[in-house]
CSV table of C-alpha atoms and ligand atoms in Angstrom, one decimal:
chain,number,residue,atom,x,y,z
A,1,MET,CA,66.1,-10.1,-35.6
A,2,GLU,CA,63.3,-12.0,-37.2
A,3,TYR,CA,60.7,-13.7,-35.0
A,4,ARG,CA,58.3,-16.5,-36.0
A,5,THR,CA,55.3,-17.7,-34.0
A,6,HIS,CA,51.7,-18.9,-34.4
A,7,GLY,CA,48.4,-17.1,-33.8
A,8,LYS,CA,44.7,-17.3,-34.4
A,9,ILE,CA,42.9,-14.9,-36.8
A,10,LEU,CA,40.1,-13.2,-35.0
A,11,LYS,CA,39.0,-10.7,-37.6
A,12,GLY,CA,39.6,-10.1,-41.3
A,13,VAL,CA,38.3,-7.1,-43.2
A,14,GLY,CA,39.6,-5.9,-46.6
A,15,GLY,CA,42.8,-7.9,-46.4
A,16,LEU,CA,43.6,-6.6,-42.9
A,17,TYR,CA,43.8,-9.3,-40.2
A,18,THR,CA,43.7,-9.1,-36.5
A,19,ILE,CA,45.6,-12.0,-34.9
A,20,LYS,CA,45.9,-13.1,-31.4
A,21,LEU,CA,49.5,-14.4,-31.0
A,22,ASP,CA,50.2,-17.5,-29.0
A,23,SER,CA,51.1,-17.2,-25.4
A,24,LEU,CA,54.7,-17.9,-24.4
A,25,ASP,CA,53.7,-21.3,-23.2
A,26,ALA,CA,52.0,-22.2,-26.4
A,27,HIS,CA,54.8,-20.7,-28.4
A,28,LYS,CA,57.4,-22.8,-26.7
A,29,GLN,CA,55.6,-26.0,-27.8
A,30,ASN,CA,56.5,-25.1,-31.4
A,31,PHE,CA,59.6,-22.9,-31.3
A,32,ASP,CA,62.8,-22.6,-29.4
A,33,THR,CA,63.1,-18.9,-30.3
A,34,PRO,CA,61.9,-15.9,-28.3
A,35,SER,CA,58.5,-14.2,-29.0
A,36,PRO,CA,58.4,-10.7,-27.6
A,37,LEU,CA,54.9,-10.2,-28.9
A,38,ALA,CA,53.5,-13.4,-27.2
A,39,SER,CA,49.8,-13.1,-26.2
A,40,THR,CA,49.3,-9.8,-27.9
A,41,LEU,CA,46.8,-8.7,-30.5
A,42,ILE,CA,48.5,-7.7,-33.7
A,43,SER,CA,47.2,-6.3,-37.1
A,44,CYS,CA,48.7,-7.1,-40.4
A,45,SER,CA,47.9,-7.7,-44.0
A,46,ALA,CA,48.2,-11.0,-45.8
A,47,SER,CA,51.3,-11.5,-47.9
A,48,GLY,CA,50.7,-11.6,-51.6
A,49,SER,CA,51.6,-15.2,-52.1
A,50,PHE,CA,48.3,-16.4,-50.7
A,51,ARG,CA,46.4,-14.7,-53.5
A,52,HIS,CA,48.4,-16.6,-56.1
A,53,ASN,CA,47.7,-19.9,-54.3
A,54,HIS,CA,44.0,-19.1,-54.2
A,55,ILE,CA,44.1,-19.6,-50.5
A,56,LYS,CA,42.7,-16.8,-48.4
A,57,PRO,CA,43.3,-16.7,-44.7
A,58,LEU,CA,39.9,-17.1,-42.9
A,59,VAL,CA,38.7,-16.0,-39.5
A,60,GLY,CA,39.5,-18.9,-37.2
A,61,ASP,CA,42.7,-19.9,-39.1
A,62,SER,CA,45.8,-20.8,-37.1
A,63,VAL,CA,48.6,-19.1,-39.0
A,64,GLU,CA,52.4,-18.7,-38.8
A,65,VAL,CA,53.4,-15.0,-38.4
A,66,ILE,CA,56.8,-13.4,-39.0
A,67,TYR,CA,57.8,-10.1,-37.5
A,68,THR,CA,61.0,-8.3,-36.8
A,69,ASP,CA,62.5,-5.9,-34.3
A,70,HIS,CA,61.3,-3.1,-36.6
A,71,SER,CA,57.7,-4.4,-36.1
A,72,LEU,CA,58.1,-3.9,-32.4
A,73,GLU,CA,58.9,-0.2,-32.9
A,74,VAL,CA,56.3,0.5,-35.5
A,75,MET,CA,53.1,-1.1,-34.2
A,76,ASP,CA,50.6,0.8,-36.4
A,77,THR,CA,48.9,-1.3,-38.8
A,78,LYS,CA,49.9,0.3,-42.1
A,79,ASN,CA,53.7,0.6,-41.5
A,80,ASN,CA,54.5,-2.5,-39.6
A,81,ASP,CA,56.2,-5.4,-41.3
A,82,ILE,CA,54.3,-8.2,-39.6
A,83,ARG,CA,53.1,-10.8,-42.1
A,84,ILE,CA,51.3,-14.1,-42.3
A,85,SER,CA,53.8,-16.6,-43.7
A,86,ALA,CA,51.6,-19.8,-43.7
A,87,ILE,CA,48.1,-21.0,-42.9
A,88,LEU,CA,48.3,-24.1,-40.7
A,89,ASP,CA,46.1,-27.2,-41.5
A,90,ARG,CA,42.4,-26.5,-41.2
A,91,ARG,CA,40.2,-28.8,-39.1
A,92,ASN,CA,37.2,-27.7,-41.1
A,93,GLU,CA,36.1,-24.8,-43.4
A,94,LEU,CA,32.7,-23.1,-43.6
A,95,ILE,CA,31.7,-21.2,-46.6
A,96,ARG,CA,29.0,-18.9,-45.2
A,97,PRO,CA,29.8,-17.3,-43.0
A,98,PRO,CA,33.4,-17.7,-44.1
A,99,MET,CA,35.4,-19.2,-41.2
A,100,ALA,CA,37.7,-22.1,-40.4
A,101,ASN,CA,38.4,-24.4,-37.4
A,102,LEU,CA,35.1,-24.3,-35.7
A,103,ASP,CA,35.4,-26.6,-32.6
A,104,VAL,CA,32.1,-26.4,-30.9
A,105,MET,CA,28.6,-25.6,-32.2
A,106,PHE,CA,25.9,-24.7,-29.7
A,107,ILE,CA,22.9,-26.1,-31.5
A,108,SER,CA,20.0,-24.2,-30.0
A,109,MET,CA,16.3,-24.6,-30.0
A,110,ALA,CA,13.3,-23.4,-27.9
A,111,ALA,CA,11.2,-25.8,-26.0
A,112,ALA,CA,8.2,-23.8,-27.4
A,113,SER,CA,7.3,-20.8,-29.4
A,114,PRO,CA,8.6,-21.9,-31.9
A,115,ALA,CA,8.6,-25.6,-31.1
A,116,PRO,CA,11.7,-27.3,-32.4
A,117,VAL,CA,11.7,-29.2,-35.7
A,118,LEU,CA,13.8,-32.2,-34.5
A,119,PRO,CA,14.8,-33.6,-38.0
A,120,THR,CA,16.3,-30.1,-38.7
A,121,ILE,CA,18.1,-30.1,-35.3
A,122,ASP,CA,19.4,-33.6,-35.9
A,123,LYS,CA,20.5,-32.8,-39.4
A,124,LEU,CA,22.6,-29.9,-38.0
A,125,ILE,CA,24.0,-32.3,-35.4
A,126,CYS,CA,25.0,-34.7,-38.2
A,127,ILE,CA,26.7,-32.0,-40.2
A,128,ALA,CA,28.6,-30.9,-37.2
A,129,GLU,CA,29.7,-34.5,-36.5
A,130,HIS,CA,30.7,-35.0,-40.1
A,131,ASN,CA,32.9,-31.9,-39.9
A,132,ASP,CA,34.5,-32.8,-36.6
A,133,ILE,CA,32.7,-30.1,-34.7
A,134,GLU,CA,31.4,-31.0,-31.2
A,135,PRO,CA,27.6,-30.3,-31.0
A,136,VAL,CA,26.4,-28.9,-27.6
A,137,ILE,CA,22.7,-28.8,-27.3
A,138,ILE,CA,20.9,-25.8,-25.9
A,139,ILE,CA,17.2,-26.0,-25.1
A,140,GLY,CA,15.9,-22.5,-24.3
A,141,LYS,CA,12.6,-20.9,-23.2
A,142,CYS,CA,12.1,-23.7,-20.7
A,143,ASP,CA,9.7,-21.4,-18.8
A,144,LEU,CA,7.2,-22.0,-21.5
A,145,ALA,CA,7.3,-25.8,-21.6
A,146,PRO,CA,9.3,-27.2,-18.7
A,147,GLU,CA,8.3,-30.8,-19.2
A,148,TYR,CA,9.1,-30.9,-22.8
A,149,ALA,CA,12.4,-29.1,-22.2
A,150,LYS,CA,13.4,-31.9,-19.8
A,151,GLU,CA,12.3,-34.6,-22.4
A,152,LEU,CA,14.4,-33.0,-25.1
A,153,GLN,CA,17.4,-32.8,-22.7
A,154,GLY,CA,16.9,-36.5,-22.0
A,155,ILE,CA,16.9,-37.4,-25.7
A,156,TYR,CA,20.2,-35.6,-26.4
A,157,GLN,CA,21.9,-36.7,-23.2
A,158,LYS,CA,21.0,-40.3,-24.1
A,159,ALA,CA,22.5,-39.7,-27.6
A,160,GLY,CA,25.8,-38.7,-25.9
A,161,TYR,CA,25.7,-34.9,-26.0
A,162,ASP,CA,26.0,-32.2,-23.4
A,163,ALA,CA,22.5,-30.7,-23.3
A,164,PHE,CA,21.5,-27.6,-21.3
A,165,VAL,CA,18.0,-26.5,-20.4
A,166,LEU,CA,17.6,-22.8,-19.7
A,167,SER,CA,15.4,-19.8,-19.7
A,168,ALA,CA,16.9,-16.4,-20.5
A,169,LYS,CA,13.7,-14.9,-19.2
A,170,THR,CA,13.8,-16.4,-15.7
A,171,GLY,CA,17.5,-16.9,-15.6
A,172,GLU,CA,17.1,-20.6,-14.8
A,173,GLY,CA,20.0,-22.7,-16.2
A,174,THR,CA,22.0,-19.8,-17.5
A,175,ASP,CA,24.8,-20.3,-14.8
A,176,ALA,CA,25.4,-23.9,-16.0
A,177,ILE,CA,25.9,-22.8,-19.6
A,178,ARG,CA,28.0,-19.8,-18.5
A,179,ASP,CA,30.2,-22.2,-16.5
A,180,TYR,CA,30.6,-24.5,-19.5
A,181,VAL,CA,31.6,-21.7,-21.7
A,182,ASN,CA,34.2,-20.4,-19.2
A,183,THR,CA,35.7,-23.7,-18.2
A,184,ARG,CA,35.4,-26.1,-21.2
A,185,LEU,CA,36.2,-23.9,-24.2
A,186,GLY,CA,39.9,-23.2,-23.5
A,187,GLY,CA,41.4,-22.0,-26.8
A,188,LYS,CA,38.4,-23.3,-28.8
A,189,THR,CA,36.2,-21.5,-31.3
A,190,SER,CA,32.5,-21.8,-30.8
A,191,ALA,CA,29.4,-20.5,-32.5
A,192,PHE,CA,25.6,-20.6,-32.0
A,193,ALA,CA,23.3,-22.2,-34.5
A,194,GLY,CA,19.6,-22.3,-34.6
A,195,ALA,CA,16.4,-20.9,-36.1
A,196,SER,CA,15.5,-17.3,-35.6
A,197,GLY,CA,13.1,-16.5,-32.8
A,198,ILE,CA,14.3,-19.2,-30.5
A,199,GLY,CA,16.0,-16.6,-28.2
A,200,LYS,CA,19.7,-16.7,-29.3
A,201,SER,CA,20.2,-13.0,-29.1
A,202,THR,CA,18.6,-12.8,-25.7
A,203,LEU,CA,20.7,-15.6,-24.4
A,204,LEU,CA,24.0,-14.4,-25.9
A,205,ASN,CA,23.4,-10.9,-24.4
A,206,ALA,CA,22.7,-12.5,-21.0
A,207,LEU,CA,25.8,-14.7,-21.2
A,208,PHE,CA,28.2,-12.1,-22.6
A,209,PRO,CA,26.9,-8.7,-21.6
A,210,ASN,CA,30.4,-7.2,-22.3
A,211,LEU,CA,30.8,-8.5,-25.8
A,212,SER,CA,28.1,-6.3,-27.3
A,213,LEU,CA,27.7,-8.9,-30.1
A,214,THR,CA,25.8,-7.6,-33.0
A,215,THR,CA,23.0,-10.0,-32.6
A,216,ASN,CA,20.1,-7.6,-33.0
A,217,THR,CA,17.8,-9.4,-35.3
A,218,ILE,CA,16.7,-6.4,-37.2
A,219,SER,CA,20.1,-5.0,-38.0
A,220,ILE,CA,21.2,-8.4,-39.1
A,221,LYS,CA,18.4,-8.7,-41.5
A,222,ILE,CA,19.2,-5.3,-43.0
A,223,GLN,CA,22.9,-6.2,-43.2
A,224,ARG,CA,22.1,-9.4,-44.9
A,225,GLY,CA,20.1,-7.7,-47.6
A,226,ARG,CA,22.9,-5.2,-48.4
A,227,HIS,CA,25.9,-7.4,-48.3
A,228,THR,CA,26.6,-10.6,-50.1
A,229,THR,CA,29.1,-11.8,-47.4
A,230,ARG,CA,28.8,-11.6,-43.7
A,231,HIS,CA,31.9,-10.8,-41.7
A,232,VAL,CA,32.6,-13.0,-38.8
A,233,GLU,CA,34.6,-11.9,-35.8
A,234,LEU,CA,35.8,-14.1,-33.0
A,235,TYR,CA,35.5,-12.6,-29.5
A,236,PRO,CA,37.4,-13.8,-26.5
A,237,ILE,CA,35.0,-15.2,-23.9
A,238,ASN,CA,37.0,-13.9,-20.9
A,239,ASP,CA,40.4,-12.4,-20.1
A,240,ALA,CA,42.2,-15.7,-19.6
A,241,ASP,CA,45.2,-16.3,-21.9
A,242,ASN,CA,43.8,-19.6,-23.1
A,243,CYS,CA,40.1,-18.5,-23.2
A,244,GLY,CA,37.6,-19.8,-25.7
A,245,TYR,CA,36.2,-17.7,-28.6
A,246,ILE,CA,32.7,-17.1,-29.8
A,247,ALA,CA,31.9,-16.2,-33.3
A,248,ASP,CA,29.8,-13.1,-33.7
A,249,THR,CA,27.3,-14.3,-36.3
A,250,PRO,CA,23.6,-14.1,-36.2
A,251,GLY,CA,23.8,-17.9,-35.7
A,252,PHE,CA,24.1,-20.5,-38.4
A,253,SER,CA,20.9,-21.7,-40.1
A,254,LEU,CA,20.5,-24.9,-41.9
A,255,LEU,CA,20.8,-23.0,-45.2
A,256,ASP,CA,24.4,-22.1,-44.2
A,257,PHE,CA,25.2,-25.7,-44.2
A,258,GLU,CA,23.6,-26.8,-47.5
A,259,ARG,CA,26.9,-26.0,-49.2
A,260,PHE,CA,29.0,-27.1,-46.4
A,261,ASN,CA,31.0,-30.4,-46.5
A,262,PHE,CA,28.1,-32.8,-46.7
A,263,PHE,CA,27.8,-36.6,-46.6
A,264,ASP,CA,26.1,-39.5,-48.4
A,265,LYS,CA,23.2,-41.5,-47.1
A,266,GLU,CA,25.6,-44.4,-46.4
A,267,ASP,CA,27.5,-42.2,-43.9
A,268,LEU,CA,24.4,-40.9,-42.2
A,269,ALA,CA,24.3,-43.6,-39.4
A,270,TYR,CA,27.9,-42.8,-38.5
A,271,ASN,CA,26.9,-39.2,-37.9
A,272,MET,CA,24.2,-40.3,-35.4
A,273,ARG,CA,26.5,-40.7,-32.4
A,274,GLU,CA,24.5,-43.3,-30.5
A,275,PHE,CA,24.0,-45.5,-33.6
A,276,ARG,CA,27.8,-46.1,-34.0
A,277,ASP,CA,28.0,-48.9,-31.5
A,278,TYR,CA,25.4,-50.9,-33.4
A,279,ILE,CA,26.8,-50.5,-36.9
A,280,GLY,CA,28.1,-53.8,-38.1
A,281,GLU,CA,25.8,-55.8,-35.8
A,282,CYS,CA,22.9,-56.0,-38.2
A,283,ARG,CA,21.9,-59.2,-39.9
A,284,TYR,CA,22.5,-57.8,-43.4
A,285,THR,CA,25.8,-56.2,-44.2
A,286,LYS,CA,24.1,-53.7,-46.5
A,287,CYS,CA,21.4,-52.9,-43.9
A,288,THR,CA,20.0,-49.4,-44.3
A,289,HIS,CA,18.7,-49.4,-40.7
A,290,THR,CA,15.3,-48.2,-42.1
A,291,LYS,CA,13.1,-51.3,-42.0
A,292,GLU,CA,15.2,-54.5,-42.2
A,293,GLU,CA,14.6,-57.6,-40.1
A,294,GLY,CA,17.5,-58.2,-37.7
A,295,CYS,CA,18.6,-54.5,-37.8
A,296,ALA,CA,20.6,-53.9,-34.6
A,297,ILE,CA,19.7,-50.2,-34.6
A,298,LEU,CA,15.9,-50.9,-35.0
A,299,GLU,CA,16.3,-53.3,-32.1
A,300,ALA,CA,18.0,-50.7,-30.0
A,301,VAL,CA,15.1,-48.3,-30.7
A,302,LYS,CA,12.6,-51.0,-29.7
A,303,ASP,CA,14.6,-51.6,-26.4
A,304,GLY,CA,14.6,-47.8,-25.7
A,305,LYS,CA,18.4,-47.6,-26.0
A,306,ILE,CA,18.1,-45.2,-28.9
A,307,SER,CA,15.4,-42.5,-28.7
A,308,LYS,CA,12.6,-42.9,-31.3
A,309,SER,CA,12.7,-39.3,-32.2
A,310,ARG,CA,16.4,-39.7,-33.2
A,311,HIS,CA,15.5,-42.6,-35.4
A,312,ASP,CA,12.6,-40.7,-36.9
A,313,SER,CA,15.0,-38.0,-37.9
A,314,PHE,CA,17.3,-40.6,-39.3
A,315,LEU,CA,14.5,-41.9,-41.6
A,316,GLU,CA,13.6,-38.4,-42.7
A,317,ILE,CA,17.2,-37.3,-43.4
A,318,TYR,CA,17.9,-40.7,-45.1
A,319,ALA,CA,14.9,-40.1,-47.4
A,320,SER,CA,16.1,-36.6,-48.3
A,321,LEU,CA,19.6,-37.8,-49.0
A,322,LYS,CA,18.3,-40.6,-51.2
A,323,ASN,CA,16.5,-38.1,-53.4
A,324,LYS,CA,19.4,-35.7,-53.6
A,325,HIS,CA,22.2,-36.2,-56.0
A,326,LYS,CA,25.6,-35.4,-54.8
A,327,TRP,CA,26.2,-32.6,-57.2
A,328,ASP,CA,23.2,-30.7,-55.8
A,329,TYR,CA,25.4,-29.8,-52.9
A,330,LYS,CA,28.2,-28.3,-55.0
B,1,GDP,P1,16.7,-15.0,-31.9
B,1,GDP,O1,16.0,-14.6,-33.2
B,1,GDP,O2,17.0,-16.4,-31.8
B,1,GDP,O3,17.9,-14.1,-31.7
B,1,GDP,O4,15.6,-14.7,-30.7
B,1,GDP,P2,15.5,-13.4,-29.8
B,1,GDP,O5,16.5,-13.4,-28.7
B,1,GDP,O6,15.3,-12.2,-30.6
B,1,GDP,O7,14.1,-13.8,-29.0
B,1,GDP,C1,12.9,-14.0,-29.7
B,1,GDP,C2,11.7,-13.7,-28.8
B,1,GDP,O8,11.7,-14.7,-27.7
B,1,GDP,C3,11.8,-12.4,-28.1
B,1,GDP,O9,10.5,-11.9,-28.0
B,1,GDP,C4,12.3,-12.7,-26.7
B,1,GDP,O10,11.8,-11.8,-25.7
B,1,GDP,C5,11.7,-14.1,-26.5
B,1,GDP,N1,12.5,-14.9,-25.5
B,1,GDP,C6,13.9,-15.0,-25.5
B,1,GDP,N2,14.3,-15.9,-24.6
B,1,GDP,C7,13.2,-16.3,-23.9
B,1,GDP,C8,12.9,-17.1,-22.8
B,1,GDP,O11,13.8,-17.7,-22.2
B,1,GDP,N3,11.6,-17.3,-22.4
B,1,GDP,C9,10.6,-16.7,-23.1
B,1,GDP,N4,9.3,-16.9,-22.6
B,1,GDP,N5,10.8,-15.9,-24.1
B,1,GDP,C10,12.0,-15.7,-24.5
B,2,ZN,ZN1,20.6,-52.0,-39.5
């Protein structure tokens, strides 16, 4: 008998894929047929047809998998006849590191040492918004600058984001983010993004001591120098059937996003979440929201409804988009 089900690619090295198959509950939503391997981790190679179509399965992809009674008997990777028969629609696709369907990006900064560069943080948030990835803000090292950490949290909560303040050193605030990760990420794929030195490795190791993520900064640097591509692997956050996944990457940097699906300056305001309510309310239909009289967004900044720092970032990103031709991003 032939079985057909869906699963998520957790790892892909040299054409060999590790796939977590849907639980029986999830399977039943798409198929009426049995799935004896439901909820298990299987290994298989991609079928040749993908190579002809120039589509390569990516880590994070949801795929359709076909297997047979024979596959159940021969579970070793080389001889089984499990195969990926289709790649389901992608929500988004990242080039470097190569992965698909990122749902949540933990955009991380330190309250101090190094102090955050807010336009860079806001640019990352915009890129996440543009690619349908939910940004979650992490403000670390709050032991070093508690007041500023709170101020930053206020800015991002006001903008409409979940924002966590924590110190991996004192442990303050780490329970809240651990709770979020365990309860809010069901089935979703997440990754950490942020500059180096802000404490990502320290935090990840504190949050997920059992994952042994390869976040050691030095080894990553060596690895980067030697390989042109970085492999991403998705790790289940806990043992639950519908748990969230975290991408084992050294964290995304802005550089990783320069070739990502970008946007034009006209779209920028839409990618600033708290600006959206005011778009269309300005006196001029072609308002750039930078300096015009009767601009609803500038009014909201003046009234304290939009944080000044967010609008300052808007101006800086707007100016950089104005100077950049679209083809520069290709
Ligand atoms: P990464 O490059 O973002 O992965 O940062 P690391 O985790 O390697 O941390 C960089 C430095 O910051 C190390 O010296 C850590 O000990 C320190 N650090 C990490 N978290 C904290 C924190 O919460 N408070 C303080 N004061 N230092 C921290
Ligand atoms: Zn305006």
